[in-house]
Every structure is written in C-alpha cells, then in structure tokens.
GROMACS .gro file of C-alpha atoms in nm:
model
  185
    1MET     CA    1  -2.457  -0.697   0.905
    2ARG     CA    2  -2.144  -0.620   1.067
    3SER     CA    3  -2.117  -0.591   1.431
    4THR     CA    4  -2.025  -0.257   1.586
    5ALA     CA    5  -1.692  -0.391   1.685
    6GLU     CA    6  -1.620  -0.509   1.322
    7ALA     CA    7  -1.705  -0.180   1.176
    8ARG     CA    8  -1.514  -0.005   1.403
    9ARG     CA    9  -1.219  -0.184   1.348
   10VAL     CA   10  -1.246  -0.129   0.978
   11THR     CA   11  -1.281   0.240   1.057
   12VAL     CA   12  -0.985   0.231   1.276
   13LEU     CA   13  -0.763   0.048   1.031
   14ASN     CA   14  -0.847   0.281   0.751
   15THR     CA   15  -0.782   0.572   0.983
   16ALA     CA   16  -0.449   0.440   1.102
   17VAL     CA   17  -0.332   0.384   0.762
   18SER     CA   18  -0.370   0.769   0.708
   19VAL     CA   19  -0.234   0.881   1.035
   20PHE     CA   20   0.065   0.665   1.027
   21ALA     CA   21   0.132   0.744   0.662
   22ARG     CA   22   0.183   1.112   0.786
   23ALA     CA   23   0.423   1.064   1.087
   24GLY     CA   24   0.537   0.702   1.063
   25PHE     CA   25   0.519   0.432   1.351
   26HIS     CA   26   0.769   0.577   1.584
   27ALA     CA   27   0.621   0.939   1.582
   28THR     CA   28   0.223   0.856   1.618
   29PRO     CA   29   0.067   0.778   1.923
   30VAL     CA   30  -0.225   0.558   1.936
   31THR     CA   31  -0.430   0.868   2.083
   32ALA     CA   32  -0.383   1.025   1.718
   33VAL     CA   33  -0.519   0.729   1.571
   34ALA     CA   34  -0.830   0.736   1.809
   35ALA     CA   35  -0.895   1.096   1.795
   36ALA     CA   36  -0.894   1.078   1.392
   37ALA     CA   37  -1.142   0.791   1.401
   38GLY     CA   38  -1.376   0.963   1.656
   39ILE     CA   39  -1.335   0.699   1.918
   40SER     CA   40  -1.135   0.640   2.261
   41GLU     CA   41  -0.789   0.525   2.310
   42ALA     CA   42  -0.910   0.266   2.531
   43TYR     CA   43  -1.140   0.126   2.254
   44VAL     CA   44  -0.861   0.091   2.033
   45PHE     CA   45  -0.677  -0.101   2.266
   46ARG     CA   46  -0.959  -0.316   2.292
   47LEU     CA   47  -0.980  -0.391   1.929
   48PHE     CA   48  -0.614  -0.415   1.877
   49SER     CA   49  -0.313  -0.555   2.089
   50GLY     CA   50  -0.173  -0.209   2.148
   51LYS     CA   51   0.008   0.011   1.880
   52LEU     CA   52   0.219  -0.215   1.717
   53GLY     CA   53  -0.070  -0.440   1.659
   54LEU     CA   54  -0.264  -0.199   1.534
   55PHE     CA   55   0.020  -0.106   1.285
   56VAL     CA   56   0.058  -0.453   1.194
   57ALA     CA   57  -0.323  -0.482   1.117
   58ALA     CA   58  -0.315  -0.148   0.919
   59ALA     CA   59  -0.025  -0.295   0.704
   60GLY     CA   60  -0.242  -0.610   0.654
   61ALA     CA   61  -0.560  -0.378   0.554
   62CYS     CA   62  -0.301  -0.195   0.308
   63PHE     CA   63  -0.198  -0.511   0.149
   64ASP     CA   64  -0.572  -0.622   0.106
   65ARG     CA   65  -0.638  -0.286  -0.078
   66ILE     CA   66  -0.339  -0.369  -0.285
   67ALA     CA   67  -0.442  -0.717  -0.383
   68ASP     CA   68  -0.812  -0.613  -0.437
   69ALA     CA   69  -0.677  -0.357  -0.693
   70ILE     CA   70  -0.484  -0.579  -0.870
   71GLU     CA   71  -0.717  -0.836  -0.891
   72ALA     CA   72  -0.967  -0.599  -1.022
   73GLY     CA   73  -0.701  -0.486  -1.291
   74ALA     CA   74  -0.669  -0.840  -1.389
   75GLU     CA   75  -1.028  -0.895  -1.468
   76ARG     CA   76  -1.007  -0.559  -1.684
   77ALA     CA   77  -0.699  -0.710  -1.894
   78ALA     CA   78  -0.762  -0.650  -2.268
   79GLY     CA   79  -0.621  -1.019  -2.331
   80ASP     CA   80  -0.476  -1.323  -2.180
   81SER     CA   81  -0.103  -1.282  -2.229
   82PRO     CA   82   0.113  -1.233  -1.925
   83GLU     CA   83   0.205  -0.887  -2.071
   84GLU     CA   84  -0.149  -0.775  -2.110
   85ILE     CA   85  -0.256  -0.890  -1.758
   86LEU     CA   86   0.060  -0.761  -1.573
   87ASP     CA   87  -0.021  -0.425  -1.788
   88ALA     CA   88  -0.366  -0.400  -1.636
   89MET     CA   89  -0.262  -0.481  -1.281
   90GLY     CA   90   0.004  -0.210  -1.302
   91GLY     CA   91  -0.264   0.048  -1.416
   92ALA     CA   92  -0.497  -0.061  -1.126
   93TYR     CA   93  -0.188  -0.026  -0.908
   94ALA     CA   94  -0.088   0.325  -1.039
   95GLU     CA   95  -0.459   0.430  -0.974
   96LEU     CA   96  -0.463   0.300  -0.609
   97ILE     CA   97  -0.129   0.498  -0.515
   98ALA     CA   98  -0.308   0.810  -0.636
   99ASP     CA   99  -0.432   0.774  -0.249
  100ARG     CA  100  -0.098   0.940  -0.115
  101ASP     CA  101  -0.187   0.806   0.239
  102LEU     CA  102  -0.186   0.423   0.101
  103LEU     CA  103   0.134   0.507  -0.078
  104LEU     CA  104   0.305   0.673   0.231
  105PHE     CA  105   0.184   0.409   0.478
  106GLN     CA  106   0.370   0.150   0.249
  107VAL     CA  107   0.694   0.368   0.259
  108GLN     CA  108   0.658   0.424   0.633
  109ALA     CA  109   0.601   0.007   0.696
  110GLN     CA  110   0.894  -0.044   0.486
  111ALA     CA  111   1.108   0.194   0.703
  112VAL     CA  112   1.046  -0.008   1.014
  113THR     CA  113   1.097  -0.352   0.902
  114ASP     CA  114   1.379  -0.365   1.172
  115ILE     CA  115   1.066  -0.440   1.378
  116PRO     CA  116   1.010  -0.832   1.330
  117GLU     CA  117   0.637  -0.816   1.368
  118VAL     CA  118   0.614  -0.525   1.092
  119ALA     CA  119   0.902  -0.711   0.885
  120GLU     CA  120   0.673  -1.027   0.864
  121ALA     CA  121   0.371  -0.855   0.814
  122VAL     CA  122   0.537  -0.640   0.499
  123ARG     CA  123   0.676  -1.002   0.382
  124ALA     CA  124   0.328  -1.148   0.415
  125GLY     CA  125   0.180  -0.884   0.218
  126TYR     CA  126   0.431  -0.925  -0.069
  127ARG     CA  127   0.396  -1.269  -0.047
  128ARG     CA  128   0.051  -1.265  -0.104
  129VAL     CA  129   0.071  -1.006  -0.386
  130ALA     CA  130   0.349  -1.168  -0.566
  131THR     CA  131   0.187  -1.510  -0.551
  132PHE     CA  132  -0.135  -1.379  -0.695
  133VAL     CA  133   0.055  -1.173  -0.972
  134GLN     CA  134   0.233  -1.461  -1.080
  135SER     CA  135  -0.030  -1.720  -1.096
  136ARG     CA  136  -0.306  -1.504  -1.214
  137ALA     CA  137  -0.097  -1.365  -1.489
  138GLY     CA  138   0.108  -1.692  -1.573
  139ALA     CA  139   0.420  -1.474  -1.545
  140SER     CA  140   0.783  -1.562  -1.534
  141ASP     CA  141   0.991  -1.497  -1.234
  142ALA     CA  142   1.162  -1.228  -1.427
  143GLN     CA  143   0.824  -1.054  -1.524
  144VAL     CA  144   0.720  -1.077  -1.161
  145GLN     CA  145   1.062  -0.889  -1.055
  146GLN     CA  146   1.009  -0.625  -1.321
  147PHE     CA  147   0.646  -0.559  -1.216
  148PHE     CA  148   0.756  -0.509  -0.865
  149ALA     CA  149   1.062  -0.302  -0.951
  150TYR     CA  150   0.820  -0.072  -1.156
  151GLY     CA  151   0.611  -0.056  -0.883
  152GLN     CA  152   0.879   0.069  -0.642
  153LEU     CA  153   0.988   0.318  -0.907
  154CYS     CA  154   0.619   0.444  -0.911
  155HIS     CA  155   0.651   0.491  -0.551
  156LEU     CA  156   0.951   0.716  -0.598
  157ILE     CA  157   0.820   0.917  -0.883
  158VAL     CA  158   0.497   0.981  -0.676
  159THR     CA  159   0.636   1.050  -0.335
  160ALA     CA  160   0.927   1.287  -0.454
  161GLY     CA  161   0.684   1.452  -0.728
  162LEU     CA  162   0.923   1.363  -0.992
  163GLU     CA  163   0.681   1.403  -1.271
  164GLN     CA  164   0.688   1.778  -1.192
  165VAL     CA  165   1.081   1.808  -1.207
  166PRO     CA  166   1.167   1.929  -1.600
  167GLU     CA  167   1.536   1.815  -1.551
  168PRO     CA  168   1.668   1.526  -1.767
  169TRP     CA  169   1.766   1.288  -1.484
  170ALA     CA  170   1.382   1.325  -1.366
  171ARG     CA  171   1.261   1.284  -1.724
  172ALA     CA  172   1.469   0.928  -1.756
  173LEU     CA  173   1.323   0.808  -1.449
  174THR     CA  174   0.957   0.890  -1.547
  175ALA     CA  175   0.984   0.819  -1.901
  176GLY     CA  176   0.662   0.621  -2.015
  177ILE     CA  177   0.519   0.601  -1.657
  178ARG     CA  178   0.197   0.811  -1.569
  179HIS     CA  179  -0.025   0.821  -1.267
  180PRO     CA  180  -0.336   0.978  -1.170
  181GLY     CA  181  -0.287   1.303  -0.972
  182PRO     CA  182  -0.270   1.236  -0.570
  183SER     CA  183  -0.611   1.225  -0.394
  184ASN     CA  184  -0.466   1.323  -0.051
  185PRO     CA  185  -0.232   1.644  -0.110
   0.00000   0.00000   0.00000
C-alpha cells in the first residue's frame, strides 16, 4: 500500500503534466498545480524542491509513461524483426500522444532546455527511451534515428492539427501517418 505522501506525489505529478502543458514552465505558478491537484501549495513544496523540482519530476513522470507505453507496444509486436517491433512501439506511442496534455508537456519541456536541470531531465528521458528502443528492437542507429524523427513529426502533426488541413503541403507531411483523436481537447 502506498503512503499518503507517495500517492499525493503521483497525483501532483500527473496534475503538473497537465497544468504545465497548457501554460509552460515560466507562466505556470505552483499555486495553479496545487489548486488543480486539490492540495495546498505548501504541501507541494514539501513533496518537491520548488517549481523547478516539480517540473523536472513531471518530465521524469512523462518519460516513464512513454517508456511504459513503448514497452507494452513491443510486447504486442506481430513479429521479432526490428521493423515489426519498431512499428508496434510507434503505434503505442501514437496512442499515448492522443493525450494532448502529455504531448504538449513534452513540447513545453523541450522549449525550456536552456534551464540546465530541465535539459538534463529531457536528455535522461530520451537516453532511457532510445536505449530501450534500440536494445528491445535490435534496431540499427539509423532505425532508431528514423523512429525518433517520425515521433517528432507526429508531434508536429498532432499539435498543429495538420490532419485537418486539406492542402498539398499538409498531405505531404501527414501521408501514411495516423493518430487516434485527442483525449484532452
């Protein structure tokens, strides 16, 4: 059984991902996260070492969800080839980023990598995911690079709503790429 502090920490992290996703690091006060989580700002500060500590922990939680999703995708792969495993991982990631808050949090985190602690958290998350993708799929460096490039293209397609744009340039970017609809409009 989780302690109250552990349970609250998970709640605050999930809430922080959603709240920071909407306004970013700089424009989001800790009071907004606390209010959305239904706890006091003082309690958030007991759980995390300030706003930066909360944001960095939320980045870690975000990458935990990504790692869990792609691992589950790999388990559902139709075969054992790197291509089949990568395809299954990519499908699992596409389903995951239907959660617009999770997707936008990733974009927000990348936008403030000029803050050293955030940069390290983002690098650590990508290190973990890239290492898993390569080792689990048995993929080459080029395949891993392509996997991540498609992931970033998926971010662009979903955040900009390109699947709704009926113009040739948008069709060129979205060709062959499909995503579930957003879960947090």
